[in-house]
Short mmCIF file of C-alpha atoms in Angstrom, two decimals:
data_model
loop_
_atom_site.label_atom_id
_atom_site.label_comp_id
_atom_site.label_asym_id
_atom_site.label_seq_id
_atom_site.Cartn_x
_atom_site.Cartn_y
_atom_site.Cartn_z
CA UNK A 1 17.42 3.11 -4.13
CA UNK A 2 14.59 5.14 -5.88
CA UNK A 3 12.11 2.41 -7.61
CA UNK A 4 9.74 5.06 -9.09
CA UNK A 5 12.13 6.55 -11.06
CA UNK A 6 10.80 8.66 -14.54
CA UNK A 7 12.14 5.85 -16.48
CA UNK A 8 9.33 3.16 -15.22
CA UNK A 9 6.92 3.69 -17.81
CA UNK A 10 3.16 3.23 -17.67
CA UNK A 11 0.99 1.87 -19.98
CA UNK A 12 -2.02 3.84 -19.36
CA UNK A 13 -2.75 7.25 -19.89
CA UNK A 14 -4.27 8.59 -16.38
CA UNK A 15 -7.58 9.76 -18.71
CA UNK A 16 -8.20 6.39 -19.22
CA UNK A 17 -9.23 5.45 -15.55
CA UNK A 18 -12.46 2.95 -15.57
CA UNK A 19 -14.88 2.72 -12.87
CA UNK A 20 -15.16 -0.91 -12.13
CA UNK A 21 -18.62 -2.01 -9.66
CA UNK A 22 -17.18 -4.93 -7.90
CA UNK A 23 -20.37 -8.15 -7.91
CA UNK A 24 -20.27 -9.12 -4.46
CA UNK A 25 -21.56 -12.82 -5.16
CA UNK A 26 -18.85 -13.36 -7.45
CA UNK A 27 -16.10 -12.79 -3.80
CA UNK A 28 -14.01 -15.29 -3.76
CA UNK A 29 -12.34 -14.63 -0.61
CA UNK A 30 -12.09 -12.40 2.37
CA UNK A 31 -8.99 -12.54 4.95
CA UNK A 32 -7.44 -10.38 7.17
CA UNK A 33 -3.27 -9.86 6.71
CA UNK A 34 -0.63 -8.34 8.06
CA UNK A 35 0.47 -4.86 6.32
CA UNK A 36 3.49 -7.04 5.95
CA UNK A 37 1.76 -10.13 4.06
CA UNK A 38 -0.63 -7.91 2.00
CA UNK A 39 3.37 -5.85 0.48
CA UNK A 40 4.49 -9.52 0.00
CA UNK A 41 1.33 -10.76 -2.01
CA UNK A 42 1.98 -10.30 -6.28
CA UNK A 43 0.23 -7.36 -6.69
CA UNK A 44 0.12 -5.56 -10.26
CA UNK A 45 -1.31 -2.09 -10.50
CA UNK A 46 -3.86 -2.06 -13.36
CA UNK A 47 -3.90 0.13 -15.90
CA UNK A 48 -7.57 1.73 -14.67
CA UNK A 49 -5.97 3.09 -11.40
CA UNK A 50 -6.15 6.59 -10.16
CA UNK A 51 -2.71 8.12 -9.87
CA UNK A 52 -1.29 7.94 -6.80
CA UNK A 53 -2.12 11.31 -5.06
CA UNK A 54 -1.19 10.90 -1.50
CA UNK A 55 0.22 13.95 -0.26
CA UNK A 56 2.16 15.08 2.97
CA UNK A 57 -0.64 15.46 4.81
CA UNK A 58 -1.40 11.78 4.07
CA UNK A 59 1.62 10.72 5.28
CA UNK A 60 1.54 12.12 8.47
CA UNK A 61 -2.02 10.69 9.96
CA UNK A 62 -0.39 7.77 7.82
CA UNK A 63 2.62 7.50 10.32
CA UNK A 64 0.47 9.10 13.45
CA UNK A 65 -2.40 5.93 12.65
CA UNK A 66 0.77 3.98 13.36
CA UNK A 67 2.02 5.55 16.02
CA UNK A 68 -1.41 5.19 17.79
CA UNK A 69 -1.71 1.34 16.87
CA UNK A 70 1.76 0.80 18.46
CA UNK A 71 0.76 2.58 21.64
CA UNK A 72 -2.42 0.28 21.62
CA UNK A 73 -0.25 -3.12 20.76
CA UNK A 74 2.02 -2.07 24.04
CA UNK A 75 -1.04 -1.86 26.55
CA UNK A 76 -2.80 -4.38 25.54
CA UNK A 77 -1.23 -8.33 24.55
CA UNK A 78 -2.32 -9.39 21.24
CA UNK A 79 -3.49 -6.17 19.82
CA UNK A 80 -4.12 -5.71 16.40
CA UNK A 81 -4.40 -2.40 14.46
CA UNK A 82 -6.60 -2.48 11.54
CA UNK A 83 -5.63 -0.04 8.78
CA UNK A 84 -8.24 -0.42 6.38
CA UNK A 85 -9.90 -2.65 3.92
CA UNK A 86 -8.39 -3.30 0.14
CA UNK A 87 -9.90 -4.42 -2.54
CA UNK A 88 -7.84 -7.18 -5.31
CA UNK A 89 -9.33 -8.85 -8.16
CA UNK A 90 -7.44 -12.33 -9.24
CA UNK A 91 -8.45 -13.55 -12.44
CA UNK A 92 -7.10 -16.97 -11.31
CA UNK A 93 -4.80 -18.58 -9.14
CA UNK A 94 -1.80 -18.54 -11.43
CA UNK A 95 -2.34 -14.84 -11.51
CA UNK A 96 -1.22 -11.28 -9.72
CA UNK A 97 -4.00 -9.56 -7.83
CA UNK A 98 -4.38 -6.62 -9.34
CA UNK A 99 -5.37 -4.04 -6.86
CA UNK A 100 -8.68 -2.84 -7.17
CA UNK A 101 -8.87 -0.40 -3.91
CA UNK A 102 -6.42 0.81 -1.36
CA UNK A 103 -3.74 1.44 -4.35
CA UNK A 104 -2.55 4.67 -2.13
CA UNK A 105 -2.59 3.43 0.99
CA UNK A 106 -0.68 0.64 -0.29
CA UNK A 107 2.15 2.39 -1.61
CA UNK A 108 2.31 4.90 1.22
CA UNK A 109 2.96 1.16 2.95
CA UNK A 110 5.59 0.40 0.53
CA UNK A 111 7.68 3.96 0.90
CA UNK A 112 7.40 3.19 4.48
CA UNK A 113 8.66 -0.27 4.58
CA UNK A 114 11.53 0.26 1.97
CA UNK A 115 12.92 3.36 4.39
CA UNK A 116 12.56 0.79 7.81
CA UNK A 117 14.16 -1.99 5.38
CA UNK A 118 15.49 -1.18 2.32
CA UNK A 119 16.20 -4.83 1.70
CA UNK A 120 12.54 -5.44 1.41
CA UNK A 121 11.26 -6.70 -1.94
CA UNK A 122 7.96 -7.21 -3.39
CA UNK A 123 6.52 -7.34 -6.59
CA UNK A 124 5.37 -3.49 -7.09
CA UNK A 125 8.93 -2.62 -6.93
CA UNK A 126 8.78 -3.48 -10.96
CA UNK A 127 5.87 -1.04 -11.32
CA UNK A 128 6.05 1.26 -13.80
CA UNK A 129 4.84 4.82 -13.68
CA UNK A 130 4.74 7.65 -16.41
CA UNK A 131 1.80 9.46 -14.85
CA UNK A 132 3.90 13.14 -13.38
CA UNK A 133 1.14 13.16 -10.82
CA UNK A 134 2.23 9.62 -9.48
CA UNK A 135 5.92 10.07 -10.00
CA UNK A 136 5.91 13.42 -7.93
CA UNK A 137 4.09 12.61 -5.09
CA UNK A 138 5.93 8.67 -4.93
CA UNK A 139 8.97 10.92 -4.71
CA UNK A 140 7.92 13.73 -2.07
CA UNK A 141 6.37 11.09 -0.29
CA UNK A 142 9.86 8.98 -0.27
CA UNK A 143 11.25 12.11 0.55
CA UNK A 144 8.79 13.25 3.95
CA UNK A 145 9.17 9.23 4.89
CA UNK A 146 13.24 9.38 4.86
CA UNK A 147 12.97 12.79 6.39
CA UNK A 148 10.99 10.97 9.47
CA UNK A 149 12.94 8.03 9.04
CA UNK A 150 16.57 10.42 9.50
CA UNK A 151 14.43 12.01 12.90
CA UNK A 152 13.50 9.24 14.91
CA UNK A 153 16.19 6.46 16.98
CA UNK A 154 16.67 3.01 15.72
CA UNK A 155 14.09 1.99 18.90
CA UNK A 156 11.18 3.24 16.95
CA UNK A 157 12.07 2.58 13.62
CA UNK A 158 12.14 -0.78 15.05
CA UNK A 159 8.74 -0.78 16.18
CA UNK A 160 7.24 0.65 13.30
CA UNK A 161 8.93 -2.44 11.06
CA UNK A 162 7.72 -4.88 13.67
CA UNK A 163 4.08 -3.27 13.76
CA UNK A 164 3.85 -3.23 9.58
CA UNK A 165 4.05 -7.50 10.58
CA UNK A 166 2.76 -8.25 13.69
CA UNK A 167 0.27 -5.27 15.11
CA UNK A 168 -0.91 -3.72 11.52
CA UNK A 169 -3.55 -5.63 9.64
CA UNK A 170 -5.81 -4.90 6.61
CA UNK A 171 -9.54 -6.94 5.58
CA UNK A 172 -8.54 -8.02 2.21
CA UNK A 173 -11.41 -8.69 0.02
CA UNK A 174 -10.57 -10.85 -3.21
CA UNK A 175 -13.00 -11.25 -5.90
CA UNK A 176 -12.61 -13.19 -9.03
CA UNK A 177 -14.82 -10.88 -11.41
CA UNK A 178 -14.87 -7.40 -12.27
CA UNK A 179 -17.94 -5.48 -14.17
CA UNK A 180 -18.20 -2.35 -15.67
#
């Protein structure tokens, strides 16, 4: 299953990449989810987003941060790993959140979830990407993530699925305006 394929196009062009200053009065909501709940929220990519330039590298203090949390979650009961704080902006409630920060941590998320379940959907799967920047490193980061995925037992592919929902957690920070 490859969901970034070439054909997904974008509607941006990647020169056209606002800055955005996010008005801290006008947060709405702050919560802390599971990796799990934060893939399964409707999230939309807008079209001011960096491209996705994750590289190897990222992947593998992505998969060792994991590795570390799970260690953590089996000494200790109840122990939550936090990876990081995103940002979302949601116009209203009938709305996607569009993702305002954490875009490639997020997706490095997603690669990782869809090799542990490949069942897994969420709304990013209908993301489309024209940016060659994005599209390469989504598919060398696919690639290194099934590589991993090929190396390790069931046993700890099973633990890293069960740590994306239960040990893994991310401060998500909503707001409901966005200012130039």
């Amino acid at each position: 299953m490859t969901w970034c394929s070439p054909s997904r196009l974008c509607e941006f062009p990647p020169s056209k990449i606002l800055p955005y200053i996010i008005d801290v009065e006008e947060m709405s909501e702050a919560r802390i989810l599971s990796v799990e709940e934060l893939l399964k929220l409707n999230l939309v990519i807008p079209s001011y987003q960096r491209p996705y330039k994750w590289t190897e590298k990222n992947i593998r203090e992505l998969i060792l941060d994991i590795q570390k949390g799970i260690k953590d979650a089996n000494k200790y009961p109840n122990f939550k790993y936090r990876v990081g704080t995103v940002i979302l902006y949601q116009e209203n409630d009938t709305k996607p959140y569009e993702i305002v920060d954490g875009q490639q941590r997020i997706l490095s998320f997603l690669l990782l979830k869809l090799c542990l379940n490949p069942s897994f959907t969420c709304s990013l799967l209908s993301a489309m990407f024209s940016d060659k920047v994005t599209l390469d490193n989504l598919h060398s980061n696919s690639d290194r993530i099934r590589e991993w995925c090929s190396s390790v037992d069931d046993g700890v592919k099973e633990a890293f699925d069960k740590a994306l929902s239960d040990v893994l957690e991310v401060v998500v920070l909503t707001v409901g305006e966005l200012s130039e």
